[in-house]
Amino acid sequence: MEHATVGHMGDARRPATYEDLMAVPEHLVAEILDGELITSPRPASPHARASSGIGSVLFDRFDGSEAGPGAPGGWWILDEPELHLGADVLVPDLAGWRRERMPVMPLAPWFDLPPDWVCEVVSPSSGRLDRVRKMPKYAKAGIGHLWLVEPLGHTIEVYRLDGERWTVETVLPGDAISRVPPFDAVEIDPRRWWLDSDA
């Protein structure tokens, strides 16, 4: 998330509750990690552009019945879903569930079934939160694939879960048309994801 800030609601000595999270103003993204309430402003334009571009490409090609002609399908792709992973509440920029694991999209405000893939769009202010605090939570939950996308550096870091640890599968430059796991059934062109790109 862009410009992540950390704080507690109410008494800082007690763990944050879901009620604390619900009391956060709507213009902020709220998460709970290790009992701490973390709030982040909505993303700035480079972050929003990258996240929107990734979501659009993956939705069009992989999101089940909505996928275009000849597209692989087989996934649910969502922007900023609220994940309840044990006592933690995390909101990745994007997440995807294979439809073989989640055949029907639940009518619920959050998900307690961990996704198969998450994507965090990383800014200079959110890097520590995404890498140091959230990545281990995603690994502990058994999420198989993770992307860290840096819109200012035009890079895509692709991770695969190996046991309980992340393994770097590849680091891609943002101008490379590639097959990117777990969506490697088709080539993906990321050049239009970047705000300062002429592609």
PDB file of C-alpha atoms in Angstrom, residues 7 9 17 23 26 42 54 59 62 68 96 98 109 126 129-130 136 162 176 184 190-193 197:
ATOM      1  CA  GLY A   7      -1.106   3.064  14.536  1.00  0.00           C
ATOM      2  CA  MET A   9      -7.070   2.569  17.801  1.00  0.00           C
ATOM      3  CA  THR A  17      -9.928  -5.879  17.063  1.00  0.00           C
ATOM      4  CA  ALA A  23     -13.895   2.238  12.672  1.00  0.00           C
ATOM      5  CA  GLU A  26     -13.202   4.683   4.364  1.00  0.00           C
ATOM      6  CA  ARG A  42      -5.356   4.892  -0.952  1.00  0.00           C
ATOM      7  CA  ILE A  54      -2.538  -6.187 -13.773  1.00  0.00           C
ATOM      8  CA  PHE A  59      -9.400 -10.798 -15.331  1.00  0.00           C
ATOM      9  CA  PHE A  62      -8.181 -15.997 -16.462  1.00  0.00           C
ATOM     10  CA  GLY A  68     -12.165 -13.940 -23.376  1.00  0.00           C
ATOM     11  CA  GLY A  96      -6.601 -14.956  -7.167  1.00  0.00           C
ATOM     12  CA  ARG A  98      -8.216 -21.290  -8.552  1.00  0.00           C
ATOM     13  CA  PRO A 109     -17.262  -9.205   3.054  1.00  0.00           C
ATOM     14  CA  SER A 126       5.249   0.361   1.670  1.00  0.00           C
ATOM     15  CA  LEU A 129       5.421  -3.584   5.300  1.00  0.00           C
ATOM     16  CA  ASP A 130       5.008  -5.722   2.171  1.00  0.00           C
ATOM     17  CA  PRO A 136       5.778 -14.184   5.980  1.00  0.00           C
ATOM     18  CA  ASP A 162       8.687 -23.829  -1.231  1.00  0.00           C
ATOM     19  CA  ALA A 176       9.498  -7.882 -21.187  1.00  0.00           C
ATOM     20  CA  ASP A 184       2.105 -18.749 -17.587  1.00  0.00           C
ATOM     21  CA  PRO A 190       3.298  -5.424 -18.716  1.00  0.00           C
ATOM     22  CA  ARG A 191       4.422  -2.323 -20.622  1.00  0.00           C
ATOM     23  CA  ARG A 192       1.103  -0.494 -20.230  1.00  0.00           C
ATOM     24  CA  TRP A 193       1.061  -1.040 -16.447  1.00  0.00           C
ATOM     25  CA  SER A 197       5.393   4.311 -20.104  1.00  0.00           C
TER      26      SER A 197
END
